[in-house]
XYZ file of C-alpha atoms in Angstrom:
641
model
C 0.000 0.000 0.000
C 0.820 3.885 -0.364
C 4.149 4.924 1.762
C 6.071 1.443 1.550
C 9.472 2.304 1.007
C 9.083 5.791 2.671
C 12.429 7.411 3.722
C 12.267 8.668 8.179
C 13.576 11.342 9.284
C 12.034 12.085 11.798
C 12.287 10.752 15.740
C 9.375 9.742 17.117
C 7.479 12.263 19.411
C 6.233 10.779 22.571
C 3.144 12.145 23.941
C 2.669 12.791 27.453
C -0.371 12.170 29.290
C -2.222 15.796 29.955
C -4.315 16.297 32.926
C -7.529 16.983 32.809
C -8.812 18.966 35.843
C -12.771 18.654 35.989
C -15.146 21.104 35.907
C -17.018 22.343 38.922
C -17.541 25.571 40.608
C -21.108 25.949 39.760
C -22.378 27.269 42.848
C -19.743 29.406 43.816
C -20.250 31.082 39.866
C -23.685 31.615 40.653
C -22.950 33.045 44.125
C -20.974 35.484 42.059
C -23.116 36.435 39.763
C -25.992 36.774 42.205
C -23.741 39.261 44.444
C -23.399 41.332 40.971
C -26.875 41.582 40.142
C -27.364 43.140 43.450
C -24.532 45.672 43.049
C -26.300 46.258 39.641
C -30.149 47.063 41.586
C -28.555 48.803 44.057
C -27.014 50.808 41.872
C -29.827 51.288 39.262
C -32.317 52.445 43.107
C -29.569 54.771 43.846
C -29.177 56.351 40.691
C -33.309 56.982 40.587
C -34.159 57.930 44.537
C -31.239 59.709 44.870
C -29.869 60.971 41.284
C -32.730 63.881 41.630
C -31.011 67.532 43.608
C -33.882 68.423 46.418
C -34.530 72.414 46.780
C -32.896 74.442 49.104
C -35.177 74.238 52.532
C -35.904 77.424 54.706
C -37.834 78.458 57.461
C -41.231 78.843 57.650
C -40.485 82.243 58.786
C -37.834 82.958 55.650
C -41.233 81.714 53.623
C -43.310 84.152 55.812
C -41.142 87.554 55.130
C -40.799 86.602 51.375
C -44.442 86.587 50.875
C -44.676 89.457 52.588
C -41.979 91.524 50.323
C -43.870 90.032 47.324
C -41.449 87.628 45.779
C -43.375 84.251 45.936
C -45.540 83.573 43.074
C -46.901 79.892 44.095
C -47.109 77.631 46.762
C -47.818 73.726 46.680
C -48.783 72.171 49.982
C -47.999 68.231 50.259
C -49.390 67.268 53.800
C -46.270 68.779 55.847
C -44.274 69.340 52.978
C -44.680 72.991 51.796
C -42.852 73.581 47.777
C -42.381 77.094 46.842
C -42.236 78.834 43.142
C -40.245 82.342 43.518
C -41.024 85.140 40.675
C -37.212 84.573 39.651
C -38.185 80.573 38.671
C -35.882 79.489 42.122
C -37.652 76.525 43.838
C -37.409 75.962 47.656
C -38.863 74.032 50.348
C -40.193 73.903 53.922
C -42.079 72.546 56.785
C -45.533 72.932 58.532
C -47.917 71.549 61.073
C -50.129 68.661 59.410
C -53.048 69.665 61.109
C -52.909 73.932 60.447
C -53.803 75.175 57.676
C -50.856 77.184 55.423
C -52.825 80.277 55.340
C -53.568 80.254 59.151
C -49.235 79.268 59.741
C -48.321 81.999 57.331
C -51.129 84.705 59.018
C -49.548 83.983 62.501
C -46.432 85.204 61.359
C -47.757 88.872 60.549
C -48.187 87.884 57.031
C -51.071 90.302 55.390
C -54.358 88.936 53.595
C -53.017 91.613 50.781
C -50.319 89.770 50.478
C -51.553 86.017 50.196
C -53.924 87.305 47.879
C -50.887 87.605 45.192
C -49.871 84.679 45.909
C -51.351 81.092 43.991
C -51.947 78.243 46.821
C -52.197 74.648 46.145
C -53.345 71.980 47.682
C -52.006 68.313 47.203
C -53.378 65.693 49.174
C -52.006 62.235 47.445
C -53.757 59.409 48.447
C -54.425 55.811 47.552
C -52.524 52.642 46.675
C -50.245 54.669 44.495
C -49.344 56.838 47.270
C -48.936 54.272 49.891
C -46.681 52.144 47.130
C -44.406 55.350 46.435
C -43.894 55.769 50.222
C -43.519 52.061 51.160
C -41.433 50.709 47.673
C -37.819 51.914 48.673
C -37.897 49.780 52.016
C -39.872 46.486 49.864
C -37.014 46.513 46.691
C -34.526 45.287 49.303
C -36.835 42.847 51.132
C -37.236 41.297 47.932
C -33.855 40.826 46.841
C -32.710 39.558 50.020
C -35.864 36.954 49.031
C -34.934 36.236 45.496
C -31.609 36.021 46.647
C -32.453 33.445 49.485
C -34.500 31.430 46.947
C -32.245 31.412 44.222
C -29.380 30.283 46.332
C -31.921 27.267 47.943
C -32.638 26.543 44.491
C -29.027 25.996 43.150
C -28.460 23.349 46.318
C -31.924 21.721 45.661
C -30.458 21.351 42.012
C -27.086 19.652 43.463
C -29.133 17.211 45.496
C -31.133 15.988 42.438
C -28.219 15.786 40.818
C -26.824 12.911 42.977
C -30.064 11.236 42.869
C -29.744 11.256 39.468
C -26.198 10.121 38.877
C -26.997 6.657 38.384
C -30.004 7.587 35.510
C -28.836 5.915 32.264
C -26.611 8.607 29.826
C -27.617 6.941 26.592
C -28.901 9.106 23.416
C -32.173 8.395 22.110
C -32.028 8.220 18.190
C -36.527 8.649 17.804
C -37.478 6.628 13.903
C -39.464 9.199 13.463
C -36.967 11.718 13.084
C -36.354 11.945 9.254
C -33.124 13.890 9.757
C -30.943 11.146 11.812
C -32.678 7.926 10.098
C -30.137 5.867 8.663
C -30.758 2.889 6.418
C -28.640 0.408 4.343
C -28.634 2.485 1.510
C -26.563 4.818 3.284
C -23.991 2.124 3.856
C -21.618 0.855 1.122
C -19.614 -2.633 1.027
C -20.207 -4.759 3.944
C -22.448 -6.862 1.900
C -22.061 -10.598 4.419
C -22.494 -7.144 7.319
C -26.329 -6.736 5.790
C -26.976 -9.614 5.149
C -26.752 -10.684 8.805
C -28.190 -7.506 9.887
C -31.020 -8.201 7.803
C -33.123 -10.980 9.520
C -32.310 -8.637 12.830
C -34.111 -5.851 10.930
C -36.964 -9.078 10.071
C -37.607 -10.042 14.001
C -38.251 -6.582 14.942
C -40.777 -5.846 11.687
C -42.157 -9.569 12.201
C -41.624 -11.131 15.266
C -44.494 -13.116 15.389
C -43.159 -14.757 12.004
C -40.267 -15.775 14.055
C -41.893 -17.233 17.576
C -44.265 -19.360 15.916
C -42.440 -21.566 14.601
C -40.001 -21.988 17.597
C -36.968 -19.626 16.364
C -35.212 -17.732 18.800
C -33.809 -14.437 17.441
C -30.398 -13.580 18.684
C -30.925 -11.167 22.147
C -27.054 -9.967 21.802
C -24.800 -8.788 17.931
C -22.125 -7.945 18.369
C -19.945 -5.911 15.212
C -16.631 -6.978 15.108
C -13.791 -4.740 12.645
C -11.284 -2.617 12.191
C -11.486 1.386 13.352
C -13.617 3.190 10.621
C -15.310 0.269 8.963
C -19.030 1.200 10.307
C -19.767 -0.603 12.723
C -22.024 2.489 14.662
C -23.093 3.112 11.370
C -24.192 -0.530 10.475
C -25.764 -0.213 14.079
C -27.919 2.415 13.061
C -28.761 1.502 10.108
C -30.941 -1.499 11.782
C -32.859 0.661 13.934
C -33.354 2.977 10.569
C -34.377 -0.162 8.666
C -36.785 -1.815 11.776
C -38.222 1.982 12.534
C -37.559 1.312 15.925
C -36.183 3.096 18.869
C -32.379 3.718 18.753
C -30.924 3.859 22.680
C -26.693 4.970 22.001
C -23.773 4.723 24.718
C -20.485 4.610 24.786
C -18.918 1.325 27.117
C -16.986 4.322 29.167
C -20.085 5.960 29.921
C -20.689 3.255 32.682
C -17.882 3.228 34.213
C -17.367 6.103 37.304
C -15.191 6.485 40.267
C -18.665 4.897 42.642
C -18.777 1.637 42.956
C -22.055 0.486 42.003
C -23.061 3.890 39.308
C -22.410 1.629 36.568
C -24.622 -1.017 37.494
C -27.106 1.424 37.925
C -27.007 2.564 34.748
C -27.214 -0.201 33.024
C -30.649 -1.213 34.970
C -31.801 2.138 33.745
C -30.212 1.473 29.959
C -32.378 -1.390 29.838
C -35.596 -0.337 31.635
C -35.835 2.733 29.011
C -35.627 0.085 26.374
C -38.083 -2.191 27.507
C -40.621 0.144 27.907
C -40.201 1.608 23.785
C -39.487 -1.955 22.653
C -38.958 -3.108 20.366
C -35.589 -1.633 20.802
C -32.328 -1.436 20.008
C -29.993 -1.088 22.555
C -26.175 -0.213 20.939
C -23.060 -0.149 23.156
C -20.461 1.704 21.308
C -16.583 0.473 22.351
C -18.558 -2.833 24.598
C -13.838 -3.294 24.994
C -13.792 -0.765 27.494
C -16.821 -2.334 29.978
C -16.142 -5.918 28.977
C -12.807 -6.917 29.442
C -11.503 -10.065 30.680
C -12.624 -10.250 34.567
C -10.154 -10.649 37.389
C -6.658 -9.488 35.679
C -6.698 -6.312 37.649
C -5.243 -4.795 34.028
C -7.177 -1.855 31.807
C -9.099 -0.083 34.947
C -10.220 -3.918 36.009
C -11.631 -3.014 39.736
C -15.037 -3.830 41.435
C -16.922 -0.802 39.349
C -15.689 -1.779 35.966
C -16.524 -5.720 36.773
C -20.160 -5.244 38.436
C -21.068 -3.087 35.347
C -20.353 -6.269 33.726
C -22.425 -8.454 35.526
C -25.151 -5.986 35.561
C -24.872 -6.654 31.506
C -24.876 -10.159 31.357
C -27.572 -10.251 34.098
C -30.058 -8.150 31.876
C -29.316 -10.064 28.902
C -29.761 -13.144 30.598
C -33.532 -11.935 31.879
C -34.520 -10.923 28.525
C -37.819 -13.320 27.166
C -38.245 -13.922 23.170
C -41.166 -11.735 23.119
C -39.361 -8.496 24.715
C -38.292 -7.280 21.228
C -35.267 -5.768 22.552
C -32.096 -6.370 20.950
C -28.436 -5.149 22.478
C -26.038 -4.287 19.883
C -22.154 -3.591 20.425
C -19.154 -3.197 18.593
C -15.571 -3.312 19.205
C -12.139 -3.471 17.696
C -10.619 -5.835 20.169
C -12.904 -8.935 20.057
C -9.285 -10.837 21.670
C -9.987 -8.863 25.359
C -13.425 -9.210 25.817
C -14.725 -11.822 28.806
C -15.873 -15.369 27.162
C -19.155 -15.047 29.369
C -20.419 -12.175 27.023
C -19.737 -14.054 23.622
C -21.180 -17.245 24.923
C -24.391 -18.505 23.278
C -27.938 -16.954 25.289
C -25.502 -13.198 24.831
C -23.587 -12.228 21.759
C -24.480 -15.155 20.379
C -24.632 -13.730 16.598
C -20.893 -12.179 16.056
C -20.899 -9.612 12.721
C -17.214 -9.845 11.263
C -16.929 -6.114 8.992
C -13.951 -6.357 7.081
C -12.112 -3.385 5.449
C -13.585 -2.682 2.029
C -12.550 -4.430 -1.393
C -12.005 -2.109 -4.511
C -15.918 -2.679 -5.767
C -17.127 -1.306 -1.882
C -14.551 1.590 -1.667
C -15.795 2.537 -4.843
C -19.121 2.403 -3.562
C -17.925 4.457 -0.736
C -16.407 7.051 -2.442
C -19.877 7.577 -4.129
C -21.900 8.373 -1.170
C -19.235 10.507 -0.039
C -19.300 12.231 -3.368
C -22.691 13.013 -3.528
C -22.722 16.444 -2.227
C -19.763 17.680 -3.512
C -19.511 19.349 -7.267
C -17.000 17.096 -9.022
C -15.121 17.906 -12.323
C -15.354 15.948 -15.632
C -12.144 13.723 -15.069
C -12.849 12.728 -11.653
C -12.878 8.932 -11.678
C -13.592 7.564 -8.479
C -12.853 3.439 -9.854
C -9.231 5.217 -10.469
C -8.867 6.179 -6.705
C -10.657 3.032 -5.083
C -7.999 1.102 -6.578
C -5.172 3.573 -5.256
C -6.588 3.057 -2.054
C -6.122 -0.561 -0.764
C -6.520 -1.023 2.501
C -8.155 1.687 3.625
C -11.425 1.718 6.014
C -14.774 3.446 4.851
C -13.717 6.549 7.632
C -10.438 7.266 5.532
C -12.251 7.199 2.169
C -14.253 10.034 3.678
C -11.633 11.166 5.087
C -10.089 11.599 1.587
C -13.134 13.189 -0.050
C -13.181 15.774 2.746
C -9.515 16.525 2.344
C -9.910 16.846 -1.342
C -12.814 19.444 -1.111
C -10.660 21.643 1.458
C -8.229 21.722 -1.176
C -10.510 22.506 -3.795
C -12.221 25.425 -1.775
C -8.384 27.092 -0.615
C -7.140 27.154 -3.959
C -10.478 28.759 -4.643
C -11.935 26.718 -7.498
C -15.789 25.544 -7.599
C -15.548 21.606 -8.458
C -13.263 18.806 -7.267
C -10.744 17.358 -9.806
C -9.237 13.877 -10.223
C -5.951 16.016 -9.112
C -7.623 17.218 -5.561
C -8.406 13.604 -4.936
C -4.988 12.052 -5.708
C -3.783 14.632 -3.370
C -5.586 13.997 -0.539
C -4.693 10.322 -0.797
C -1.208 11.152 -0.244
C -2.207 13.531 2.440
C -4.656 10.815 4.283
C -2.154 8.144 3.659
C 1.368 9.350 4.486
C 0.936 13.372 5.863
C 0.652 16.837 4.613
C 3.387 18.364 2.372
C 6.368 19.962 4.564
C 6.969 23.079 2.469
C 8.971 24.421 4.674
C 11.224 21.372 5.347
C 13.725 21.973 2.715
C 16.116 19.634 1.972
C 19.632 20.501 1.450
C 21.850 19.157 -1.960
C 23.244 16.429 -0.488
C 20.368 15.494 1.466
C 17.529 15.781 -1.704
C 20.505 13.775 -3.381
C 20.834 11.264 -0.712
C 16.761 11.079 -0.586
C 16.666 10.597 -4.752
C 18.912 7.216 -4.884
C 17.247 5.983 -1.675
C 13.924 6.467 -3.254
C 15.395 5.255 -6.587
C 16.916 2.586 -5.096
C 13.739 1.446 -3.894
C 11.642 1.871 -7.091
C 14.550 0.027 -9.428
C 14.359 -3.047 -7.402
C 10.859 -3.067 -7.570
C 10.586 -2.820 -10.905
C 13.293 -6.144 -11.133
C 12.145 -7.808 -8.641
C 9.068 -10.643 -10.121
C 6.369 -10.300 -7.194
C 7.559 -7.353 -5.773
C 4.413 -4.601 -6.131
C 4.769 -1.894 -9.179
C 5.505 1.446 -8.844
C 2.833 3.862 -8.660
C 4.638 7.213 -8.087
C 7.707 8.043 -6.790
C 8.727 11.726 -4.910
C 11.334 13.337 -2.797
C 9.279 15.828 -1.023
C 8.593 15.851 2.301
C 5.131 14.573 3.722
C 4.485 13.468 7.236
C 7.700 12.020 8.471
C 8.728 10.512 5.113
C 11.373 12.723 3.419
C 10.424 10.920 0.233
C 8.814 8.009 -0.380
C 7.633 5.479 -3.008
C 4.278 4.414 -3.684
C 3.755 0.427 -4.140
C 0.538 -0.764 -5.233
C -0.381 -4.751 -5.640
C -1.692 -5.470 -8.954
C -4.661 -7.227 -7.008
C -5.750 -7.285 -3.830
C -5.137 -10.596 -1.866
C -6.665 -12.422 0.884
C -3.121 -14.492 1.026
C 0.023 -13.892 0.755
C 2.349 -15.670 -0.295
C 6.326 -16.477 1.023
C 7.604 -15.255 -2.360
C 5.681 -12.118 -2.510
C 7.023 -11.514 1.214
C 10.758 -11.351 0.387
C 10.547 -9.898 -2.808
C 8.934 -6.632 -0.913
C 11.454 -7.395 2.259
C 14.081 -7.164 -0.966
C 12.053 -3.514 -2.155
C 12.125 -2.045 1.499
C 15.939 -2.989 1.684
C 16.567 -1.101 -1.924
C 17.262 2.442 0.193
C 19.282 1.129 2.427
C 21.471 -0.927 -0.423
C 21.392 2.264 -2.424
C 23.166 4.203 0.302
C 25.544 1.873 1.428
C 26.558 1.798 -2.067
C 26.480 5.331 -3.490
C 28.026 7.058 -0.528
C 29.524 4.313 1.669
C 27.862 5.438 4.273
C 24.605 4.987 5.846
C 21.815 7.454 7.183
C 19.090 7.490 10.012
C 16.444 7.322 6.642
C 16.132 3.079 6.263
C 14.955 3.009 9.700
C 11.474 3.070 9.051
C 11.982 0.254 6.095
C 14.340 -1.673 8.276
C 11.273 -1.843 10.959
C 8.679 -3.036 9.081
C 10.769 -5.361 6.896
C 12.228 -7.020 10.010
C 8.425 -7.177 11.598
C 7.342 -8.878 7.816
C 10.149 -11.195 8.477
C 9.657 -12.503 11.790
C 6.295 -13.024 11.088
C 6.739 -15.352 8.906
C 8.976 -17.194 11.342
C 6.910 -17.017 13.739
C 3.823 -16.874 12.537
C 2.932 -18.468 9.213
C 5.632 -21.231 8.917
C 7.703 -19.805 6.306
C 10.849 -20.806 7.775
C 12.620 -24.539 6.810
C 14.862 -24.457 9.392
C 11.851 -23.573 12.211
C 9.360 -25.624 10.483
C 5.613 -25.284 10.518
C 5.119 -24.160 14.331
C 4.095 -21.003 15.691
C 6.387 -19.552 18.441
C 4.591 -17.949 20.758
C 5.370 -16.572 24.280
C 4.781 -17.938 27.549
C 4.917 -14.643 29.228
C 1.357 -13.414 30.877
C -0.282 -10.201 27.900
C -1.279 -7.484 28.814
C -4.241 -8.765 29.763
C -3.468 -11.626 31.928
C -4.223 -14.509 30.203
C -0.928 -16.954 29.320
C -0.257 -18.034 25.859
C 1.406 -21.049 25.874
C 4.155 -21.813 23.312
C 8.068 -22.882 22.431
C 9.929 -20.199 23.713
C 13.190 -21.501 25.037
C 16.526 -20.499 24.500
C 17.426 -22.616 21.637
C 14.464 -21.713 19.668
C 14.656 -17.479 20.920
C 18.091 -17.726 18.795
C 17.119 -19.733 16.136
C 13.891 -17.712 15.127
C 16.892 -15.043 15.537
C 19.233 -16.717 12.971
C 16.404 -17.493 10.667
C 15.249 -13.891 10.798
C 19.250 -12.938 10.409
C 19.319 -14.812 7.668
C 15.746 -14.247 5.339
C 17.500 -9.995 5.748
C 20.842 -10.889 4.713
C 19.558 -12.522 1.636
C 16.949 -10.213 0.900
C 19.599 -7.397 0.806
C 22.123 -9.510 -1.271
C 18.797 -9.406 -3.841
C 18.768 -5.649 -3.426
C 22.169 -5.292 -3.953
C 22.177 -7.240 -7.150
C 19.328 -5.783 -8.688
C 20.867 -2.192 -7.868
C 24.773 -3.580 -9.125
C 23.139 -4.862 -12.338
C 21.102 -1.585 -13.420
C 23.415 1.305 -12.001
C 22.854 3.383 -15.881
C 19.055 2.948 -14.846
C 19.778 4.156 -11.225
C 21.310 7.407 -12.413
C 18.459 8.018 -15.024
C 15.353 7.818 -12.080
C 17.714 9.947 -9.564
C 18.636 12.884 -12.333
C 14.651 12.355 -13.375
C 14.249 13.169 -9.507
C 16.304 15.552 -8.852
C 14.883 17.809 -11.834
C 11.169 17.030 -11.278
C 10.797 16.002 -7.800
C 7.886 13.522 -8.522
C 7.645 11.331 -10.756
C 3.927 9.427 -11.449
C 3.418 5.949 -13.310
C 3.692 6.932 -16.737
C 6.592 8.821 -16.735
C 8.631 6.334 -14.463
C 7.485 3.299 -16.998
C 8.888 5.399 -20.038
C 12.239 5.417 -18.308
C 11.865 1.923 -17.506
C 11.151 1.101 -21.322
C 13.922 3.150 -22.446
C 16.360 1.522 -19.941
C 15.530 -1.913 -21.833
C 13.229 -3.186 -18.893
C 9.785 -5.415 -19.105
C 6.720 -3.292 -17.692
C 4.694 -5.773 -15.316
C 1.486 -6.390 -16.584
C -1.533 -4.331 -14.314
C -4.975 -5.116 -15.983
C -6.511 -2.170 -14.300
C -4.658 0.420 -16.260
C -5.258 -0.563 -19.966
C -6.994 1.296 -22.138
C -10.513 -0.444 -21.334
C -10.520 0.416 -17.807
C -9.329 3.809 -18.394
């Protein structure tokens, strides 16, 4: 697949675990913000009932000689309050007896009748609820807001109390069939036709179950989807419950599991109580790895929470009758760590296997991803299904995605065959390094490594061709060289294993011999080819020195459980000296294939070194020029183009 051959050069980064420091606070925010609101009133009753500038006050006798020298025009008489209007517009206040009249107050002090006449008196009695609510409301505003503040504050503790009734209520999303937006059905999934097909008489019981029960068949109560990351196995999940119109209930494994002992338990009763009552149902338990491991290792967060959360499961799918309707779903990608008691017949009884897609599916794929997105006349999505072997339904969207960014920066209105094959390379191996820039020696040292590489594969019988070759930077990779099979195999073969352990050793060979020296850029080949290698030592039998056994160790796993094998001494160094050997004589194959073409050599790394990439075409033209046999690939003739 894309990236074999690939030149590293760069060390491996090694992430460190960040803390996460949770979220809480809550009250003591609100507390906050409940102490500013009252700043903000207090403010807002301060700026209103005392913003306003009173009148100057006097004496009743100050009011008593004015009238008398003429300069009052108007008094206003509010119970004991007295307001006066001067002749020069000046407004002042004073104070009287409630119970004497103003005319009688002002008389008494030697005021003249002449003079009151000139004078305009008024007389304003409020009264009512008005009145009494204008007198009374600047003592009630703060009575209330001590209230509301009181309740509010009662309130936010009541809320924290339900809370931890409620912390062992089930988490799960509910997916209604009536919803047209979120319905999913098959025709929404590509591939995974053995997937459906299974699925299907699922989707049957919960349409029909009564064609089921009577005639004595018991529909599976557990599924359980089984693949690698990104093959759709929440997707096939969901595509059931669109299919059946049923009830979808959603939750992640890791949603059961909290730091009480007992929470998870809990929520599974819940999980399964909610489903019962909408049944028929479909209960899906996304990542079922991280809930339902192997039992008593005390490995991967194995304590008394995780483990009763797993009982509480195989309890519930024990009580469940044929005529509940209610099916649990799960997927995983580690089927190897899960606890036999879930798997057994009576719980995930029916096991869905959802391999990675074949060229026909990823084409298929590629389609529904393509559906809303404005493609150009050359796009041929059969083209880019076969450049993508290998790769899982989430990295062919992935890949459409990637190519539509790219469209939409470089500011263009449909995606080209061009946008595509870039984001392959992108998906595959990493984004271009522009501003890694090689120096001479090192793009020269990169060009006969990834020559090196390309010219053995081209020699080499079962070695896979060459699809494109490049020395710019992506990802890691400094260069790299892009190997795809001519068709895709379910086996492999020993022969087609050591001539690609030959093709991964060409950079290395092509080093040693060019510059007699050797750089950190093999070590990425030398990895995987030694991996390939040892495998089939110890793996597949491909050894006739170790014969057909599989070596494996007697050392506990990670998860516990033994795995009981030859691993002595004697037989640790002899899978050693087989694996020795299988490299040595791969890289003597290298070595010849380089000696015995060094003209063609020099023409791929000046081709290089001028164009930087080099794609199939052009890279056969050399080969045909150089007196070398092009490998026969039926999927590039002229009829498939």
């Amino acid at each position: 697949m894309g990236g074999k051959g690939s030149k590293d050069t760069t060390p491996k980064n090694s992430k460190k675990p960040q803390l996460k420091i949770p979220k809480g606070g809550g009250f003591w925010m609100n507390l906050l913000s409940t102490l500013i609101i009252f700043l903000i009133v207090l403010s807002v009753y301060s700026f209103f009932f005392n913003g306003e500038e009173k009148p100057e006050e006097i004496a009743i006798s100050q009011l008593a000689q004015d009238v008398s020298k003429g300069l009052v025009n108007e008094i206003t008489v509010k119970g004991d309050s007295v307001e006066i209007l001067y002749v020069d517009e000046s407004e002042k206040e004073t104070k009287k007896e409630v119970s004497t009249p103003i005319t009688d107050t002002l008389t008494n002090y030697g005021v003249e009748l002449s003079a009151l006449e000139s004078v305009e008196i008024k007389i304003d009695n409020p009264s009512g609820f008005g009145f009494y609510l204008l007198n009374i409301l600047p003592f009630l505003i703060p009575v209330f807001f001590i209230l509301f503040f009181i309740w509010y504050l009662s309130r936010q503790v009541k809320g924290a109390g339900m809370q931890a009734f409620t912390f062992g209520q089930s988490k799960a999303r509910f997916i209604d069939p009536k919803d047209k937006s979120q319905r999913i059905t098959f025709r929404n999934v590509a591939g995974a036709r053995e997937a459906k097909e299974e699925l299907f008489e699922i989707v049957e019981f919960l349409k029909n179950p009564k064609k089921f029960l009577d005639i004595g068949a018991r529909i599976p109560k557990g599924v359980i989807l089984m693949g690698a990351p990104g093959t759709g196995k929440t997707l096939l999940a969901r595509a059931v419950a669109g299919e059946a119109g049923v009830p979808f209930f959603t939750i992640s494994g890791s949603e059961f599991v909290e730091m009480f002992v007992g929470v998870g338990a809990s929520r599974v009763r819940d999980l399964f109580k909610m489903a019962k009552k909408g049944a028929p149902a479909i209960i899906f338990i996304d990542e079922i790895d991280a809930v339902g491991r192997v039992r008593g290792t005390g490995v991967g967060g194995g304590n008394d929470e995780r483990e009763q959360t797993l009982n509480q499961i195989l309890v519930e799918m024990d009580g469940f009758e044929p005529n509940e309707k209610v099916i649990i779903m799960a997927a995983t990608n580690r089927p190897d760590v899960l606890d036999p008691a879930l798997l057994r017949p009576g719980r995930f009884d029916r096991r869905v296997r959802i391999d990675l897609p074949d060229r026909e599916e990823r084409e298929g794929i590629l389609s529904i991803h393509a559906e809303k997105k404005p493609l150009a006349e050359d796009v041929n999505l059969r083209v880019i299904a076969e450049r993508t072997p290998g790769l899982s339904g989430a990295d062919l969207q992935s890949i459409m995605n990637e190519a539509a960014i790219l469209t939409a920066r470089e500011g263009r209105k449909k995606v080209s065959q061009f946008d595509l094959v870039r984001s392959i390379e992108k998906v595959i191996i990493g984004p271009e390094r522009k501003s890694h820039i090689l120096s001479e020696d090192e793009k020269k040292i990169t060009a006969y490594h990834e020559a090196g590489h390309a010219l053995v594969a081209s020699i080499l019988e079962n070695a896979d061709p060459v699809h494109k070759i490049s020395i710019i930077s992506r990802g890691h990779a400094a260069g790299y060289t892009m190997n795809l099979p001519v068709e895709e195999k379910k086996l492999r073969s020993k022969k087609d294993f050591l001539d690609n352990v030959a093709v991964m050793l060409g950079g290395y060979v092509t080093e040693q011999m060019i510059f007699d020296d050797l750089t950190t850029g093999p070590s990425n080949d030398l990895k995987v080819s030694t991996a390939i290698v040892r495998d089939m030592v110890t793996r597949y039998g491909m050894s006739d020195k170790v014969g057909p056994i599989a070596i494996l160790s007697d050392d506990p796993d990670v998860y516990g459980r033994t795995v009981h094998g030859d691993n002595s001494v004697n037989v640790a160094n002899m899978v050693a000296e087989e694996v020795h050997r299988i490299m040595k004589e791969a890289e003597s194959r290298a070595r010849e294939a380089v000696k015995s073409h060094k003209k063609l050599l020099e023409v791929i790394v000046n081709a290089l070194i001028e164009k930087e990439t080099l794609e199939r075409d052009e890279f056969e033209q050399i080969l045909l020029a150089n007196g070398v046999t092009l490998k026969k690939d039926p999927r590039f003739d002229k009829d498939s183009k």
